[in-house]
Coordinates of N, CA and C in Angstrom, one line a residue:
M23 N 80.0 110.4 169.7 CA 80.9 111.4 169.1 C 80.6 112.8 169.7
M24 N 81.6 113.5 170.2 CA 81.4 114.8 170.8 C 81.4 115.9 169.8
T25 N 80.5 116.9 170.0 CA 80.5 118.0 169.1 C 81.7 118.8 169.2
T26 N 82.2 119.4 168.1 CA 83.3 120.3 168.0 C 82.9 121.7 167.6
T27 N 83.8 122.6 167.8 CA 83.6 124.0 167.3 C 83.3 124.0 165.8
A28 N 84.0 123.2 165.0 CA 83.7 123.1 163.6 C 82.3 122.6 163.3
D29 N 81.8 121.7 164.1 CA 80.4 121.2 164.0 C 79.5 122.4 164.2
L30 N 79.7 123.1 165.3 CA 78.8 124.2 165.6 C 78.8 125.3 164.5
L31 N 80.0 125.5 163.9 CA 80.1 126.5 162.8 C 79.3 126.1 161.6
K32 N 79.1 124.8 161.4 CA 78.3 124.3 160.2 C 76.8 124.4 160.4
K33 N 76.4 124.6 161.7 CA 74.9 124.5 162.0 C 74.3 125.9 161.8
K34 N 73.0 125.8 161.7 CA 72.1 127.0 161.6 C 71.2 126.9 162.8
C35 N 70.9 128.0 163.4 CA 69.9 128.1 164.5 C 68.6 127.6 164.0
R36 N 67.9 126.9 164.9 CA 66.5 126.5 164.6 C 65.7 126.6 165.9
H37 N 64.4 126.6 165.7 CA 63.5 126.8 166.9 C 63.8 125.6 167.9
Q38 N 63.9 126.0 169.1 CA 64.2 125.1 170.2 C 63.1 125.2 171.3
D39 N 62.5 124.0 171.7 CA 61.5 124.0 172.8 C 62.1 123.7 174.1
S40 N 63.1 122.9 174.1 CA 63.7 122.4 175.4 C 65.1 123.0 175.6
A41 N 65.3 123.3 176.9 CA 66.6 123.8 177.3 C 67.6 122.6 177.4
L42 N 68.9 122.9 177.3 CA 69.9 121.9 177.6 C 70.0 121.6 179.1
N43 N 70.4 120.4 179.4 CA 70.6 120.1 180.8 C 72.0 120.6 181.2
D44 N 72.3 120.5 182.5 CA 73.6 121.0 183.0 C 74.7 120.3 182.4
A45 N 74.6 119.0 182.2 CA 75.8 118.2 181.6 C 76.0 118.7 180.1
Q46 N 74.9 118.9 179.4 CA 75.1 119.3 178.0 C 75.7 120.7 177.9
V47 N 75.3 121.6 178.8 CA 75.9 123.0 178.9 C 77.4 122.9 179.2
Q48 N 77.7 122.0 180.1 CA 79.2 121.9 180.4 C 80.0 121.3 179.3
D49 N 79.3 120.4 178.5 CA 80.0 119.8 177.3 C 80.3 120.9 176.3
Y50 N 79.3 121.8 176.1 CA 79.5 122.9 175.1 C 80.5 123.9 175.6
L51 N 80.5 124.2 176.9 CA 81.4 125.1 177.5 C 82.9 124.6 177.4
A52 N 83.0 123.3 177.4 CA 84.3 122.6 177.3 C 84.9 122.9 175.9
I53 N 84.1 123.0 174.9 CA 84.6 123.2 173.5 C 84.7 124.7 173.2
L54 N 84.1 125.6 174.0 CA 84.2 127.0 173.9 C 84.7 127.6 175.2
P55 N 86.0 127.4 175.5 CA 86.6 127.7 176.8 C 86.6 129.1 177.2
D56 N 86.5 130.0 176.2 CA 86.5 131.5 176.5 C 85.1 132.0 177.0
W57 N 84.1 131.2 176.9 CA 82.8 131.5 177.3 C 82.5 131.0 178.7
Q58 N 81.7 131.7 179.5 CA 81.4 131.4 180.9 C 79.9 131.3 181.0
L59 N 79.5 130.6 182.0 CA 78.1 130.6 182.4 C 77.9 131.7 183.5
Q60 N 77.1 132.7 183.3 CA 76.9 133.8 184.2 C 75.4 134.1 184.2
E61 N 74.8 133.9 185.4 CA 73.4 134.3 185.6 C 72.5 133.6 184.5
G62 N 72.8 132.4 184.2 CA 71.9 131.6 183.2 C 72.2 132.0 181.8
R63 N 73.3 132.7 181.5 CA 73.6 133.1 180.1 C 75.0 132.6 179.8
V64 N 75.3 132.3 178.6 CA 76.6 132.0 178.2 C 77.2 133.4 177.7
T65 N 78.4 133.7 178.3 CA 78.9 135.1 178.3 C 80.4 135.1 177.9
R66 N 80.7 136.1 177.1 CA 82.2 136.3 176.9 C 82.4 137.8 176.6
T67 N 83.5 138.3 177.2 CA 83.9 139.7 176.9 C 85.1 139.7 176.0
F68 N 84.9 140.6 174.9 CA 86.0 140.7 173.9 C 86.6 142.1 174.2
N69 N 88.0 142.1 174.2 CA 88.7 143.3 174.4 C 89.4 143.9 173.2
F70 N 89.4 145.2 173.1 CA 89.9 145.9 171.9 C 90.8 147.0 172.3
K71 N 91.5 147.6 171.3 CA 92.4 148.8 171.6 C 91.6 150.1 171.8
N72 N 90.4 150.2 171.1 CA 89.7 151.5 171.2 C 88.3 151.3 170.8
Y73 N 87.5 152.4 170.8 CA 86.1 152.4 170.5 C 85.8 152.0 169.0
Y74 N 86.7 152.4 168.1 CA 86.5 152.1 166.7 C 86.6 150.6 166.5
E75 N 87.6 149.9 167.1 CA 87.7 148.5 167.0 C 86.5 147.8 167.6
T76 N 86.1 148.3 168.7 CA 84.9 147.7 169.4 C 83.7 147.8 168.5
L77 N 83.4 148.9 167.9 CA 82.2 149.1 167.1 C 82.4 148.3 165.8
A78 N 83.6 148.2 165.3 CA 83.8 147.4 164.1 C 83.4 145.9 164.3
F79 N 83.8 145.4 165.5 CA 83.4 144.1 165.9 C 81.9 143.9 166.0
V80 N 81.3 144.9 166.7 CA 79.8 144.8 166.8 C 79.1 144.8 165.5
N81 N 79.6 145.6 164.5 CA 79.1 145.6 163.2 C 79.3 144.3 162.5
A82 N 80.5 143.7 162.7 CA 80.8 142.4 162.1 C 79.9 141.3 162.6
I83 N 79.6 141.3 163.8 CA 78.8 140.2 164.3 C 77.3 140.4 164.0
A84 N 77.0 141.7 163.7 CA 75.6 142.0 163.4 C 75.0 141.2 162.2
Y85 N 75.9 140.9 161.2 CA 75.4 140.1 160.1 C 75.1 138.7 160.5
M86 N 76.0 138.1 161.3 CA 75.7 136.7 161.7 C 74.5 136.7 162.6
I87 N 74.4 137.6 163.5 CA 73.2 137.7 164.5 C 71.9 137.7 163.7
H88 N 71.9 138.6 162.7 CA 70.7 138.7 161.8 C 70.4 137.4 161.1
A89 N 71.4 136.9 160.5 CA 71.3 135.7 159.7 C 70.8 134.5 160.5
E90 N 71.3 134.4 161.7 CA 70.9 133.3 162.6 C 69.5 133.6 163.3
D91 N 69.1 134.9 163.3 CA 67.9 135.3 164.0 C 67.9 134.8 165.5
H92 N 69.1 135.0 166.1 CA 69.3 134.7 167.5 C 70.1 135.8 168.1
H93 N 69.4 136.7 168.8 CA 70.0 138.0 169.2 C 70.5 138.0 170.7
P94 N 71.8 138.3 170.8 CA 72.3 138.4 172.2 C 72.1 139.7 172.9
I95 N 72.4 139.7 174.1 CA 72.5 141.0 174.8 C 73.9 141.5 174.6
L96 N 74.1 142.7 174.1 CA 75.4 143.2 173.9 C 75.6 144.4 174.8
S97 N 76.7 144.4 175.5 CA 77.1 145.6 176.3 C 78.4 146.1 175.7
V98 N 78.3 147.4 175.2 CA 79.4 148.0 174.5 C 80.1 149.1 175.3
A99 N 81.4 149.1 175.5 CA 82.1 150.1 176.1 C 83.3 150.5 175.2
Y100 N 84.0 151.5 175.7 CA 85.1 152.0 174.8 C 86.0 150.9 174.2
N101 N 86.5 150.0 175.0 CA 87.4 149.0 174.5 C 87.0 147.6 174.7
R102 N 85.7 147.3 174.9 CA 85.3 146.0 175.1 C 83.8 145.8 174.7
C103 N 83.4 144.6 174.4 CA 82.1 144.2 174.1 C 81.8 142.9 174.8
T104 N 80.7 142.9 175.6 CA 80.3 141.7 176.3 C 79.1 141.1 175.5
V105 N 79.2 139.9 175.2 CA 78.1 139.2 174.5 C 77.5 138.1 175.4
K106 N 76.2 138.2 175.5 CA 75.5 137.2 176.4 C 74.3 136.6 175.6
Y107 N 74.4 135.3 175.6 CA 73.3 134.5 174.9 C 72.5 133.7 175.9
H108 N 71.2 133.6 175.6 CA 70.3 132.6 176.2 C 69.1 132.6 175.3
T109 N 68.2 131.6 175.5 CA 67.1 131.4 174.6 C 65.8 131.6 175.3
H110 N 65.1 132.6 174.9 CA 63.8 133.0 175.6 C 62.7 132.0 175.5
S111 N 62.7 131.3 174.4 CA 61.5 130.4 174.1 C 61.6 129.0 174.7
V112 N 62.7 128.6 175.2 CA 62.7 127.3 175.8 C 62.1 127.2 177.2
N113 N 61.8 126.0 177.6 CA 61.1 125.8 178.9 C 59.8 126.5 179.0
A114 N 59.0 126.4 178.0 CA 57.7 127.0 178.0 C 57.7 128.5 178.2
G115 N 58.7 129.1 177.6 CA 58.8 130.5 177.6 C 59.6 131.1 178.9
N116 N 60.0 130.2 179.7 CA 60.8 130.6 180.9 C 62.2 130.8 180.6
G117 N 62.7 130.4 179.5 CA 64.1 130.7 179.1 C 65.1 129.6 179.6
G118 N 66.2 129.7 179.1 CA 67.3 128.8 179.4 C 68.3 128.8 178.3
L119 N 69.2 127.8 178.3 CA 70.2 127.7 177.3 C 69.8 126.6 176.3
S120 N 70.1 126.9 175.0 CA 69.8 125.9 173.9 C 71.1 125.8 173.1
E121 N 71.0 124.8 172.2 CA 72.2 124.7 171.3 C 72.4 125.9 170.5
N122 N 71.3 126.7 170.2 CA 71.4 127.9 169.4 C 72.4 128.9 170.1
D123 N 72.4 128.9 171.4 CA 73.3 129.8 172.1 C 74.8 129.5 171.8
F124 N 75.1 128.2 171.7 CA 76.4 127.8 171.5 C 76.8 127.8 170.0
I125 N 75.9 127.6 169.1 CA 76.1 127.8 167.7 C 76.6 129.3 167.5
C126 N 75.8 130.2 168.1 CA 76.1 131.6 167.9 C 77.4 132.0 168.6
A127 N 77.7 131.4 169.8 CA 78.9 131.7 170.5 C 80.1 131.3 169.6
A128 N 80.0 130.2 169.0 CA 81.1 129.7 168.2 C 81.3 130.6 167.0
K129 N 80.2 131.1 166.4 CA 80.3 132.0 165.3 C 80.8 133.4 165.7
V130 N 80.5 133.9 166.9 CA 81.0 135.1 167.3 C 82.5 135.0 167.5
D131 N 83.0 133.8 168.1 CA 84.4 133.6 168.2 C 85.1 133.6 166.9
A132 N 84.4 133.0 165.9 CA 85.0 133.0 164.5 C 85.1 134.4 163.9
V133 N 84.1 135.2 164.1 CA 84.2 136.6 163.7 C 85.4 137.3 164.4
F134 N 85.5 137.1 165.7 CA 86.6 137.7 166.4 C 88.0 137.3 165.9
A135 N 88.1 136.0 165.6 CA 89.3 135.4 165.1 C 89.6 135.8 163.6
G136 N 88.6 136.3 162.9 CA 88.7 136.7 161.5 C 88.5 135.5 160.6
S137 N 87.9 134.4 161.1 CA 87.7 133.2 160.3 C 86.3 132.9 159.9
Y138 N 85.4 133.8 160.2 CA 84.0 133.6 159.9 C 83.7 134.0 158.5
D139 N 83.2 133.1 157.7 CA 82.9 133.5 156.3 C 81.4 133.6 156.0
G140 N 80.6 133.2 156.9 CA 79.1 133.3 156.8 C 78.6 132.3 155.8
A141 N 79.3 131.4 155.3 CA 78.9 130.4 154.3 C 77.7 129.6 154.8
H142 N 77.6 129.3 156.0 CA 76.6 128.5 156.5 C 75.4 129.2 157.2
S143 N 75.5 130.5 157.1 CA 74.4 131.3 157.7 C 73.3 131.7 156.7

């Protein structure tokens, strides 16, 4: 059975020791099509009308980020925010992608869509 976005939204981040392999990363990217793999990170840029909307989004995802204890790199500009996830602790501290990155990506998407309720965080 393949994982769905709904499955990811139900999960909570947990400590990961091993990185996902390339096939697993591609499977997750297939269910989160707005996210891309860039420089070893799962990345998406969200566009807004103005700085106020951009900061409102950043503040909205801050709750989820804190609850999941999995912190992305955020790049904030006037009308956009780029979110980049990877997991520092996998691969004996060398980093890589873990399921946590995709759990959080799905939850960031839900915040953006206005459908994140935080019930599982």
